[in-house]
PDB file of N, CA, C and O in Angstrom, chain B, residues numbered from 101:
ATOM      1  N   MET B 101     147.528 105.854 105.601  1.00  0.00           N
ATOM      2  CA  MET B 101     147.065 106.447 105.462  1.00  0.00           C
ATOM      3  C   MET B 101     146.382 107.305 105.529  1.00  0.00           C
ATOM      4  O   MET B 101     145.295 107.072 106.058  1.00  0.00           O
ATOM      5  N   SER B 102     146.675 108.824 105.001  1.00  0.00           N
ATOM      6  CA  SER B 102     146.730 109.896 104.893  1.00  0.00           C
ATOM      7  C   SER B 102     145.734 110.470 105.394  1.00  0.00           C
ATOM      8  O   SER B 102     145.789 111.700 105.384  1.00  0.00           O
ATOM      9  N   ILE B 103     144.665 109.912 105.914  1.00  0.00           N
ATOM     10  CA  ILE B 103     143.714 110.711 105.954  1.00  0.00           C
ATOM     11  C   ILE B 103     142.800 109.526 107.640  1.00  0.00           C
ATOM     12  O   ILE B 103     142.929 108.328 107.888  1.00  0.00           O
ATOM     13  N   SER B 104     142.128 110.423 108.248  1.00  0.00           N
ATOM     14  CA  SER B 104     142.167 109.780 109.806  1.00  0.00           C
ATOM     15  C   SER B 104     140.423 109.226 109.304  1.00  0.00           C
ATOM     16  O   SER B 104     139.593 110.120 109.143  1.00  0.00           O
ATOM     17  N   PRO B 105     139.972 107.680 109.080  1.00  0.00           N
ATOM     18  CA  PRO B 105     139.345 107.041 108.053  1.00  0.00           C
ATOM     19  C   PRO B 105     137.950 107.824 109.487  1.00  0.00           C
ATOM     20  O   PRO B 105     136.862 108.180 109.035  1.00  0.00           O
ATOM     21  N   ILE B 106     138.107 107.915 110.428  1.00  0.00           N
ATOM     22  CA  ILE B 106     137.519 107.618 112.060  1.00  0.00           C
ATOM     23  C   ILE B 106     136.551 109.312 111.769  1.00  0.00           C
ATOM     24  O   ILE B 106     137.067 110.245 111.153  1.00  0.00           O
ATOM     25  N   LYS B 107     135.440 109.354 112.234  1.00  0.00           N
ATOM     26  CA  LYS B 107     134.732 110.288 113.014  1.00  0.00           C
ATOM     27  C   LYS B 107     134.490 110.339 113.984  1.00  0.00           C
ATOM     28  O   LYS B 107     135.217 109.712 114.755  1.00  0.00           O
ATOM     29  N   VAL B 108     133.280 111.143 114.572  1.00  0.00           N
ATOM     30  CA  VAL B 108     132.879 111.156 116.054  1.00  0.00           C
ATOM     31  C   VAL B 108     131.509 110.102 115.653  1.00  0.00           C
ATOM     32  O   VAL B 108     131.044 109.280 116.442  1.00  0.00           O
ATOM     33  N   TYR B 109     131.092 110.301 114.498  1.00  0.00           N
ATOM     34  CA  TYR B 109     129.908 109.575 114.437  1.00  0.00           C
ATOM     35  C   TYR B 109     130.111 108.631 112.878  1.00  0.00           C
ATOM     36  O   TYR B 109     129.287 108.679 111.965  1.00  0.00           O
ATOM     37  N   ASP B 110     131.075 108.007 112.856  1.00  0.00           N
ATOM     38  CA  ASP B 110     131.186 106.853 111.659  1.00  0.00           C
ATOM     39  C   ASP B 110     132.528 106.747 112.068  1.00  0.00           C
ATOM     40  O   ASP B 110     133.248 107.457 112.770  1.00  0.00           O
ATOM     41  N   ALA B 111     132.772 105.150 111.152  1.00  0.00           N
ATOM     42  CA  ALA B 111     134.552 105.060 111.033  1.00  0.00           C
ATOM     43  C   ALA B 111     133.494 104.098 109.934  1.00  0.00           C
ATOM     44  O   ALA B 111     132.464 103.428 110.009  1.00  0.00           O
ATOM     45  N   ARG B 112     134.605 104.578 108.796  1.00  0.00           N
ATOM     46  CA  ARG B 112     134.696 103.791 107.515  1.00  0.00           C
ATOM     47  C   ARG B 112     136.247 104.084 107.114  1.00  0.00           C
ATOM     48  O   ARG B 112     136.897 105.087 107.410  1.00  0.00           O
ATOM     49  N   TRP B 113     136.932 102.263 105.908  1.00  0.00           N
ATOM     50  CA  TRP B 113     137.959 101.907 106.014  1.00  0.00           C
ATOM     51  C   TRP B 113     137.322 100.522 105.473  1.00  0.00           C
ATOM     52  O   TRP B 113     136.366  99.815 105.789  1.00  0.00           O
ATOM     53  N   GLU B 114     138.559 100.493 104.290  1.00  0.00           N
ATOM     54  CA  GLU B 114     138.217  99.343 103.624  1.00  0.00           C
ATOM     55  C   GLU B 114     139.053  98.075 104.774  1.00  0.00           C
ATOM     56  O   GLU B 114     139.784  98.462 105.685  1.00  0.00           O
ATOM     57  N   MET B 115     138.858  97.007 104.590  1.00  0.00           N
ATOM     58  CA  MET B 115     138.241  95.952 105.086  1.00  0.00           C
ATOM     59  C   MET B 115     140.490  96.379 104.889  1.00  0.00           C
ATOM     60  O   MET B 115     140.895  97.462 105.310  1.00  0.00           O
ATOM     61  N   GLY B 116     141.278  95.585 104.390  1.00  0.00           N
ATOM     62  CA  GLY B 116     142.199  95.338 104.613  1.00  0.00           C
ATOM     63  C   GLY B 116     143.516  96.587 105.080  1.00  0.00           C
ATOM     64  O   GLY B 116     144.734  96.754 105.151  1.00  0.00           O
ATOM     65  N   ASP B 117     142.129  97.265 105.315  1.00  0.00           N
ATOM     66  CA  ASP B 117     143.240  98.401 106.529  1.00  0.00           C
ATOM     67  C   ASP B 117     144.205  98.233 107.649  1.00  0.00           C
ATOM     68  O   ASP B 117     145.381  98.563 107.808  1.00  0.00           O
ATOM     69  N   PHE B 118     143.120  97.467 108.539  1.00  0.00           N
ATOM     70  CA  PHE B 118     143.315  97.250 109.542  1.00  0.00           C
ATOM     71  C   PHE B 118     142.926  95.743 110.122  1.00  0.00           C
ATOM     72  O   PHE B 118     141.861  95.132 110.027  1.00  0.00           O
ATOM     73  N   THR B 119     144.083  95.392 110.711  1.00  0.00           N
ATOM     74  CA  THR B 119     143.612  93.732 111.472  1.00  0.00           C
ATOM     75  C   THR B 119     142.247  93.626 112.494  1.00  0.00           C
ATOM     76  O   THR B 119     141.475  94.485 112.920  1.00  0.00           O
ATOM     77  N   ALA B 120     142.323  92.264 112.661  1.00  0.00           N
ATOM     78  CA  ALA B 120     141.077  92.503 113.702  1.00  0.00           C
ATOM     79  C   ALA B 120     141.558  92.667 114.885  1.00  0.00           C
ATOM     80  O   ALA B 120     140.944  92.229 115.858  1.00  0.00           O
ATOM     81  N   THR B 121     142.194  93.022 114.953  1.00  0.00           N
ATOM     82  CA  THR B 121     143.093  92.868 116.574  1.00  0.00           C
ATOM     83  C   THR B 121     143.251  94.760 116.219  1.00  0.00           C
ATOM     84  O   THR B 121     144.094  95.297 116.938  1.00  0.00           O
ATOM     85  N   GLU B 122     142.667  95.524 115.412  1.00  0.00           N
ATOM     86  CA  GLU B 122     142.866  96.765 115.667  1.00  0.00           C
ATOM     87  C   GLU B 122     141.714  97.396 115.134  1.00  0.00           C
ATOM     88  O   GLU B 122     141.328  98.565 115.124  1.00  0.00           O
ATOM     89  N   ILE B 123     141.163  96.093 114.595  1.00  0.00           N
ATOM     90  CA  ILE B 123     139.236  96.725 114.661  1.00  0.00           C
ATOM     91  C   ILE B 123     138.733  96.795 116.472  1.00  0.00           C
ATOM     92  O   ILE B 123     138.425  97.704 117.243  1.00  0.00           O
ATOM     93  N   GLY B 124     138.822  95.776 116.540  1.00  0.00           N
ATOM     94  CA  GLY B 124     138.730  95.195 118.390  1.00  0.00           C
ATOM     95  C   GLY B 124     139.271  96.521 119.551  1.00  0.00           C
ATOM     96  O   GLY B 124     139.025  96.776 120.730  1.00  0.00           O
ATOM     97  N   ASN B 125     139.997  97.055 118.627  1.00  0.00           N
ATOM     98  CA  ASN B 125     141.036  97.462 119.577  1.00  0.00           C
ATOM     99  C   ASN B 125     140.559  98.926 119.269  1.00  0.00           C
ATOM    100  O   ASN B 125     140.948  99.557 120.252  1.00  0.00           O
ATOM    101  N   LEU B 126     139.776 100.000 118.232  1.00  0.00           N
ATOM    102  CA  LEU B 126     139.081 101.036 118.155  1.00  0.00           C
ATOM    103  C   LEU B 126     137.739 100.964 119.161  1.00  0.00           C
ATOM    104  O   LEU B 126     137.401 101.709 120.082  1.00  0.00           O
ATOM    105  N   PHE B 127     137.074  99.683 118.569  1.00  0.00           N
ATOM    106  CA  PHE B 127     136.423  99.317 119.583  1.00  0.00           C
ATOM    107  C   PHE B 127     136.356  99.582 121.212  1.00  0.00           C
ATOM    108  O   PHE B 127     135.255  99.749 121.735  1.00  0.00           O
ATOM    109  N   LEU B 128     137.079  99.603 121.682  1.00  0.00           N
ATOM    110  CA  LEU B 128     137.640  99.322 123.334  1.00  0.00           C
ATOM    111  C   LEU B 128     137.929 100.219 123.108  1.00  0.00           C
ATOM    112  O   LEU B 128     137.112 100.870 123.760  1.00  0.00           O
ATOM    113  N   SER B 129     138.841 101.268 122.386  1.00  0.00           N
ATOM    114  CA  SER B 129     138.239 102.798 123.319  1.00  0.00           C
ATOM    115  C   SER B 129     137.569 103.344 123.416  1.00  0.00           C
ATOM    116  O   SER B 129     137.602 104.272 124.223  1.00  0.00           O
ATOM    117  N   SER B 130     136.676 103.119 122.735  1.00  0.00           N
ATOM    118  CA  SER B 130     134.541 103.568 122.167  1.00  0.00           C
ATOM    119  C   SER B 130     134.301 102.865 123.658  1.00  0.00           C
ATOM    120  O   SER B 130     134.453 103.742 124.509  1.00  0.00           O
ATOM    121  N   CYS B 131     134.215 102.519 123.822  1.00  0.00           N
ATOM    122  CA  CYS B 131     133.654 101.435 125.199  1.00  0.00           C
ATOM    123  C   CYS B 131     134.451 102.218 126.605  1.00  0.00           C
ATOM    124  O   CYS B 131     133.637 102.745 127.363  1.00  0.00           O
ATOM    125  N   ILE B 132     135.954 102.350 127.037  1.00  0.00           N
ATOM    126  CA  ILE B 132     136.119 103.075 127.621  1.00  0.00           C
ATOM    127  C   ILE B 132     135.900 104.789 127.790  1.00  0.00           C
ATOM    128  O   ILE B 132     135.655 105.534 128.739  1.00  0.00           O
ATOM    129  N   TYR B 133     136.085 104.931 126.629  1.00  0.00           N
ATOM    130  CA  TYR B 133     135.754 106.646 126.561  1.00  0.00           C
ATOM    131  C   TYR B 133     133.883 105.937 127.322  1.00  0.00           C
ATOM    132  O   TYR B 133     133.871 105.541 128.487  1.00  0.00           O
ATOM    133  N   ALA B 134     132.907 105.910 126.700  1.00  0.00           N
ATOM    134  CA  ALA B 134     131.704 105.767 127.609  1.00  0.00           C
ATOM    135  C   ALA B 134     131.291 105.349 128.523  1.00  0.00           C
ATOM    136  O   ALA B 134     130.160 105.478 128.991  1.00  0.00           O
ATOM    137  N   ASP B 135     132.587 104.518 129.076  1.00  0.00           N
ATOM    138  CA  ASP B 135     132.757 103.870 130.773  1.00  0.00           C
ATOM    139  C   ASP B 135     132.803 105.467 132.075  1.00  0.00           C
ATOM    140  O   ASP B 135     132.108 105.854 133.015  1.00  0.00           O
ATOM    141  N   LYS B 136     133.861 105.863 131.472  1.00  0.00           N
ATOM    142  CA  LYS B 136     134.100 107.312 131.542  1.00  0.00           C
ATOM    143  C   LYS B 136     132.960 108.022 131.883  1.00  0.00           C
ATOM    144  O   LYS B 136     132.680 108.515 132.976  1.00  0.00           O
ATOM    145  N   LEU B 137     132.137 108.033 130.536  1.00  0.00           N
ATOM    146  CA  LEU B 137     131.062 109.648 130.930  1.00  0.00           C
ATOM    147  C   LEU B 137     129.512 108.144 131.644  1.00  0.00           C
ATOM    148  O   LEU B 137     128.302 108.047 131.440  1.00  0.00           O
ATOM    149  N   HIS B 138     130.458 107.369 132.405  1.00  0.00           N
ATOM    150  CA  HIS B 138     129.182 106.119 132.596  1.00  0.00           C
ATOM    151  C   HIS B 138     128.441 106.102 131.885  1.00  0.00           C
ATOM    152  O   HIS B 138     127.911 107.203 132.035  1.00  0.00           O
ATOM    153  N   ILE B 139     127.771 105.449 130.866  1.00  0.00           N
ATOM    154  CA  ILE B 139     127.219 105.338 129.636  1.00  0.00           C
ATOM    155  C   ILE B 139     127.565 103.361 129.322  1.00  0.00           C
ATOM    156  O   ILE B 139     128.442 102.866 128.615  1.00  0.00           O
ATOM    157  N   HIS B 140     126.733 102.814 129.971  1.00  0.00           N
ATOM    158  CA  HIS B 140     127.239 100.702 129.941  1.00  0.00           C
ATOM    159  C   HIS B 140     126.441 100.922 129.103  1.00  0.00           C
ATOM    160  O   HIS B 140     126.417 102.133 129.321  1.00  0.00           O
ATOM    161  N   THR B 141     125.531 100.762 128.064  1.00  0.00           N
ATOM    162  CA  THR B 141     124.334 100.381 126.720  1.00  0.00           C
ATOM    163  C   THR B 141     125.418 101.429 125.996  1.00  0.00           C
ATOM    164  O   THR B 141     125.868 102.564 126.152  1.00  0.00           O
ATOM    165  N   VAL B 142     125.546 100.131 124.983  1.00  0.00           N
ATOM    166  CA  VAL B 142     125.509 100.816 122.959  1.00  0.00           C
ATOM    167  C   VAL B 142     124.167 100.164 121.841  1.00  0.00           C
ATOM    168  O   VAL B 142     123.424  99.233 121.531  1.00  0.00           O
ATOM    169  N   VAL B 143     124.329 100.643 121.759  1.00  0.00           N
ATOM    170  CA  VAL B 143     123.332  99.681 120.702  1.00  0.00           C
ATOM    171  C   VAL B 143     124.205  99.680 119.011  1.00  0.00           C
ATOM    172  O   VAL B 143     125.074 100.514 118.759  1.00  0.00           O
ATOM    173  N   ILE B 144     123.908  98.942 118.321  1.00  0.00           N
ATOM    174  CA  ILE B 144     125.588  98.333 117.290  1.00  0.00           C
ATOM    175  C   ILE B 144     124.111  97.989 116.151  1.00  0.00           C
ATOM    176  O   ILE B 144     123.194  97.190 116.339  1.00  0.00           O
ATOM    177  N   SER B 145     124.360  99.007 114.876  1.00  0.00           N
ATOM    178  CA  SER B 145     124.460  98.173 113.923  1.00  0.00           C
ATOM    179  C   SER B 145     125.084  98.583 112.887  1.00  0.00           C
ATOM    180  O   SER B 145     126.082  99.277 113.080  1.00  0.00           O
ATOM    181  N   ARG B 146     124.564  98.190 111.145  1.00  0.00           N
ATOM    182  CA  ARG B 146     125.479  97.629 110.276  1.00  0.00           C
ATOM    183  C   ARG B 146     124.663  98.222 108.973  1.00  0.00           C
ATOM    184  O   ARG B 146     123.512  98.443 108.595  1.00  0.00           O
ATOM    185  N   ASP B 147     125.891  98.319 108.584  1.00  0.00           N
ATOM    186  CA  ASP B 147     124.560  98.578 106.918  1.00  0.00           C
ATOM    187  C   ASP B 147     125.320  98.121 105.797  1.00  0.00           C
ATOM    188  O   ASP B 147     126.387  97.709 106.251  1.00  0.00           O
ATOM    189  N   ALA B 148     125.292  97.982 104.457  1.00  0.00           N
ATOM    190  CA  ALA B 148     124.951  96.582 103.726  1.00  0.00           C
ATOM    191  C   ALA B 148     126.713  96.423 102.856  1.00  0.00           C
ATOM    192  O   ALA B 148     127.035  95.681 101.928  1.00  0.00           O
ATOM    193  N   ARG B 149     127.547  97.443 103.624  1.00  0.00           N
ATOM    194  CA  ARG B 149     128.929  97.526 102.610  1.00  0.00           C
ATOM    195  C   ARG B 149     129.303  95.678 103.217  1.00  0.00           C
ATOM    196  O   ARG B 149     128.582  95.238 104.113  1.00  0.00           O
ATOM    197  N   LEU B 150     130.438  94.770 102.634  1.00  0.00           N
ATOM    198  CA  LEU B 150     130.687  93.908 102.511  1.00  0.00           C
ATOM    199  C   LEU B 150     131.268  92.933 103.325  1.00  0.00           C
ATOM    200  O   LEU B 150     131.096  91.714 103.296  1.00  0.00           O
ATOM    201  N   GLY B 151     132.101  93.726 104.183  1.00  0.00           N
ATOM    202  CA  GLY B 151     132.969  93.973 105.079  1.00  0.00           C
ATOM    203  C   GLY B 151     132.538  94.465 106.454  1.00  0.00           C
ATOM    204  O   GLY B 151     133.217  94.990 107.337  1.00  0.00           O
ATOM    205  N   CYS B 152     131.079  94.129 106.413  1.00  0.00           N
ATOM    206  CA  CYS B 152     129.723  94.634 107.737  1.00  0.00           C
ATOM    207  C   CYS B 152     129.744  93.389 108.269  1.00  0.00           C
ATOM    208  O   CYS B 152     130.010  93.777 109.407  1.00  0.00           O
ATOM    209  N   PRO B 153     129.688  92.307 108.375  1.00  0.00           N
ATOM    210  CA  PRO B 153     129.491  90.924 109.763  1.00  0.00           C
ATOM    211  C   PRO B 153     130.286  91.267 110.116  1.00  0.00           C
ATOM    212  O   PRO B 153     130.308  92.187 110.934  1.00  0.00           O
ATOM    213  N   GLU B 154     131.543  90.546 109.554  1.00  0.00           N
ATOM    214  CA  GLU B 154     133.170  90.465 110.283  1.00  0.00           C
ATOM    215  C   GLU B 154     133.249  92.068 111.295  1.00  0.00           C
ATOM    216  O   GLU B 154     134.184  91.954 112.087  1.00  0.00           O
ATOM    217  N   VAL B 155     132.563  93.399 111.446  1.00  0.00           N
ATOM    218  CA  VAL B 155     133.095  94.520 112.319  1.00  0.00           C
ATOM    219  C   VAL B 155     132.103  93.774 112.866  1.00  0.00           C
ATOM    220  O   VAL B 155     132.499  93.170 113.863  1.00  0.00           O
ATOM    221  N   LEU B 156     130.790  93.557 112.552  1.00  0.00           N
ATOM    222  CA  LEU B 156     129.736  93.757 113.506  1.00  0.00           C
ATOM    223  C   LEU B 156     129.639  92.554 115.110  1.00  0.00           C
ATOM    224  O   LEU B 156     128.959  92.525 116.136  1.00  0.00           O
ATOM    225  N   GLU B 157     131.147  91.418 114.291  1.00  0.00           N
ATOM    226  CA  GLU B 157     130.828  90.837 115.117  1.00  0.00           C
ATOM    227  C   GLU B 157     131.996  90.578 116.344  1.00  0.00           C
ATOM    228  O   GLU B 157     131.920  89.897 117.367  1.00  0.00           O
ATOM    229  N   ILE B 158     133.399  91.634 115.654  1.00  0.00           N
ATOM    230  CA  ILE B 158     134.124  92.239 116.540  1.00  0.00           C
ATOM    231  C   ILE B 158     133.680  93.262 117.449  1.00  0.00           C
ATOM    232  O   ILE B 158     134.164  93.304 118.580  1.00  0.00           O
ATOM    233  N   ALA B 159     132.709  94.188 117.034  1.00  0.00           N
ATOM    234  CA  ALA B 159     132.005  94.991 118.029  1.00  0.00           C
ATOM    235  C   ALA B 159     131.534  94.446 119.014  1.00  0.00           C
ATOM    236  O   ALA B 159     132.212  94.578 120.033  1.00  0.00           O
ATOM    237  N   VAL B 160     130.258  93.653 119.137  1.00  0.00           N
ATOM    238  CA  VAL B 160     129.604  93.419 119.864  1.00  0.00           C
ATOM    239  C   VAL B 160     130.545  91.751 120.916  1.00  0.00           C
ATOM    240  O   VAL B 160     130.179  91.190 121.949  1.00  0.00           O
ATOM    241  N   GLU B 161     131.644  91.513 120.107  1.00  0.00           N
ATOM    242  CA  GLU B 161     132.239  91.039 121.234  1.00  0.00           C
ATOM    243  C   GLU B 161     132.903  91.565 122.392  1.00  0.00           C
ATOM    244  O   GLU B 161     132.605  91.277 123.551  1.00  0.00           O
ATOM    245  N   THR B 162     133.820  92.351 122.030  1.00  0.00           N
ATOM    246  CA  THR B 162     134.714  93.916 122.628  1.00  0.00           C
ATOM    247  C   THR B 162     133.194  94.441 123.565  1.00  0.00           C
ATOM    248  O   THR B 162     133.065  93.945 124.684  1.00  0.00           O
ATOM    249  N   ALA B 163     132.306  95.242 123.160  1.00  0.00           N
ATOM    250  CA  ALA B 163     131.478  95.495 123.873  1.00  0.00           C
ATOM    251  C   ALA B 163     130.821  94.754 124.749  1.00  0.00           C
ATOM    252  O   ALA B 163     130.204  95.496 125.514  1.00  0.00           O
ATOM    253  N   LEU B 164     130.659  93.576 125.006  1.00  0.00           N
ATOM    254  CA  LEU B 164     130.481  91.900 125.670  1.00  0.00           C
ATOM    255  C   LEU B 164     131.527  91.882 126.967  1.00  0.00           C
ATOM    256  O   LEU B 164     131.345  91.571 128.144  1.00  0.00           O
ATOM    257  N   ASP B 165     132.690  92.345 126.249  1.00  0.00           N
ATOM    258  CA  ASP B 165     133.650  91.836 126.653  1.00  0.00           C
ATOM    259  C   ASP B 165     134.175  92.488 127.846  1.00  0.00           C
ATOM    260  O   ASP B 165     134.744  92.263 128.915  1.00  0.00           O
ATOM    261  N   ALA B 166     133.645  93.500 127.046  1.00  0.00           N
ATOM    262  CA  ALA B 166     134.359  95.274 128.345  1.00  0.00           C
ATOM    263  C   ALA B 166     132.793  95.488 128.928  1.00  0.00           C
ATOM    264  O   ALA B 166     132.178  96.554 128.876  1.00  0.00           O
ATOM    265  N   GLY B 167     132.309  94.268 129.474  1.00  0.00           N
ATOM    266  CA  GLY B 167     130.641  94.507 130.106  1.00  0.00           C
ATOM    267  C   GLY B 167     129.378  94.939 129.997  1.00  0.00           C
ATOM    268  O   GLY B 167     128.411  94.799 130.746  1.00  0.00           O
ATOM    269  N   PHE B 168     129.586  95.794 128.378  1.00  0.00           N
ATOM    270  CA  PHE B 168     128.596  96.321 128.130  1.00  0.00           C
ATOM    271  C   PHE B 168     127.004  95.938 127.491  1.00  0.00           C
ATOM    272  O   PHE B 168     127.019  95.726 126.278  1.00  0.00           O
ATOM    273  N   THR B 169     126.162  95.868 127.911  1.00  0.00           N
ATOM    274  CA  THR B 169     124.535  96.139 127.993  1.00  0.00           C
ATOM    275  C   THR B 169     124.497  95.915 125.530  1.00  0.00           C
ATOM    276  O   THR B 169     124.549  96.920 124.820  1.00  0.00           O
ATOM    277  N   VAL B 170     124.443  95.055 125.174  1.00  0.00           N
ATOM    278  CA  VAL B 170     124.146  95.740 124.007  1.00  0.00           C
ATOM    279  C   VAL B 170     122.925  95.092 123.338  1.00  0.00           C
ATOM    280  O   VAL B 170     122.520  93.945 123.528  1.00  0.00           O
ATOM    281  N   TYR B 171     122.188  96.426 122.174  1.00  0.00           N
ATOM    282  CA  TYR B 171     120.800  95.991 121.862  1.00  0.00           C
ATOM    283  C   TYR B 171     121.844  95.866 120.345  1.00  0.00           C
ATOM    284  O   TYR B 171     122.965  96.251 120.014  1.00  0.00           O
ATOM    285  N   LEU B 172     121.102  95.357 119.932  1.00  0.00           N
ATOM    286  CA  LEU B 172     121.348  94.773 118.423  1.00  0.00           C
ATOM    287  C   LEU B 172     120.692  94.533 117.426  1.00  0.00           C
ATOM    288  O   LEU B 172     119.834  93.650 117.432  1.00  0.00           O
ATOM    289  N   CYS B 173     121.168  95.836 115.553  1.00  0.00           N
ATOM    290  CA  CYS B 173     120.673  95.046 114.727  1.00  0.00           C
ATOM    291  C   CYS B 173     121.582  94.667 113.668  1.00  0.00           C
ATOM    292  O   CYS B 173     122.498  95.214 113.054  1.00  0.00           O
ATOM    293  N   GLN B 174     120.884  93.293 113.669  1.00  0.00           N
ATOM    294  CA  GLN B 174     121.864  92.844 112.670  1.00  0.00           C
ATOM    295  C   GLN B 174     121.566  92.503 111.154  1.00  0.00           C
ATOM    296  O   GLN B 174     122.351  91.923 110.404  1.00  0.00           O
ATOM    297  N   ASP B 175     120.449  92.907 110.865  1.00  0.00           N
ATOM    298  CA  ASP B 175     120.087  93.594 109.216  1.00  0.00           C
ATOM    299  C   ASP B 175     120.586  94.695 108.854  1.00  0.00           C
ATOM    300  O   ASP B 175     120.689  95.637 109.640  1.00  0.00           O
ATOM    301  N   PRO B 176     120.979  94.750 107.590  1.00  0.00           N
ATOM    302  CA  PRO B 176     121.224  95.882 107.550  1.00  0.00           C
ATOM    303  C   PRO B 176     119.989  97.109 106.992  1.00  0.00           C
ATOM    304  O   PRO B 176     119.015  97.075 106.240  1.00  0.00           O
ATOM    305  N   ILE B 177     120.667  98.145 107.830  1.00  0.00           N
ATOM    306  CA  ILE B 177     119.907  99.166 107.420  1.00  0.00           C
ATOM    307  C   ILE B 177     120.833 100.462 107.216  1.00  0.00           C
ATOM    308  O   ILE B 177     122.006 100.422 107.586  1.00  0.00           O
ATOM    309  N   SER B 178     120.284 101.617 106.620  1.00  0.00           N
ATOM    310  CA  SER B 178     120.905 102.750 106.449  1.00  0.00           C
ATOM    311  C   SER B 178     121.629 103.202 107.476  1.00  0.00           C
ATOM    312  O   SER B 178     121.478 102.817 108.636  1.00  0.00           O
ATOM    313  N   THR B 179     122.518 104.111 107.067  1.00  0.00           N
ATOM    314  CA  THR B 179     123.311 105.261 108.275  1.00  0.00           C
ATOM    315  C   THR B 179     122.458 105.874 109.020  1.00  0.00           C
ATOM    316  O   THR B 179     122.511 105.766 110.245  1.00  0.00           O
ATOM    317  N   PRO B 180     121.557 106.597 108.414  1.00  0.00           N
ATOM    318  CA  PRO B 180     120.970 107.650 109.095  1.00  0.00           C
ATOM    319  C   PRO B 180     119.155 106.963 109.530  1.00  0.00           C
ATOM    320  O   PRO B 180     118.114 107.523 109.873  1.00  0.00           O
ATOM    321  N   GLN B 181     119.599 105.309 109.246  1.00  0.00           N
ATOM    322  CA  GLN B 181     118.138 104.797 110.321  1.00  0.00           C
ATOM    323  C   GLN B 181     118.545 104.313 110.983  1.00  0.00           C
ATOM    324  O   GLN B 181     117.740 103.705 111.689  1.00  0.00           O
ATOM    325  N   SER B 182     120.030 104.135 111.352  1.00  0.00           N
ATOM    326  CA  SER B 182     120.611 103.942 112.434  1.00  0.00           C
ATOM    327  C   SER B 182     121.243 105.236 113.915  1.00  0.00           C
ATOM    328  O   SER B 182     121.960 105.136 114.910  1.00  0.00           O
ATOM    329  N   TYR B 183     120.616 106.102 113.385  1.00  0.00           N
ATOM    330  CA  TYR B 183     120.898 107.105 114.616  1.00  0.00           C
ATOM    331  C   TYR B 183     119.303 107.305 115.580  1.00  0.00           C
ATOM    332  O   TYR B 183     119.052 107.589 116.751  1.00  0.00           O
ATOM    333  N   TYR B 184     118.553 107.013 114.477  1.00  0.00           N
ATOM    334  CA  TYR B 184     117.189 106.291 115.536  1.00  0.00           C
ATOM    335  C   TYR B 184     116.740 105.271 116.337  1.00  0.00           C
ATOM    336  O   TYR B 184     115.615 105.326 116.835  1.00  0.00           O
TER     337      TYR B 184
END
């Protein structure tokens, strides 16, 4: 991939671009960084894209395995709604 699909506030890619392990590692790196900032609670939400249920499951499992408290919105919402 010639450009990074990861931004500070968002991550966008095609499901075939990364394996489930690589996606889990992305979330784990975010958890490690949050832990360094003494943050141990995350809010995870999703939009309506087709790959979101799989990514949501990976994100939740990774955060829980890392010891985080997780607040989850399973229903598809718009990205701006997720910021609130």
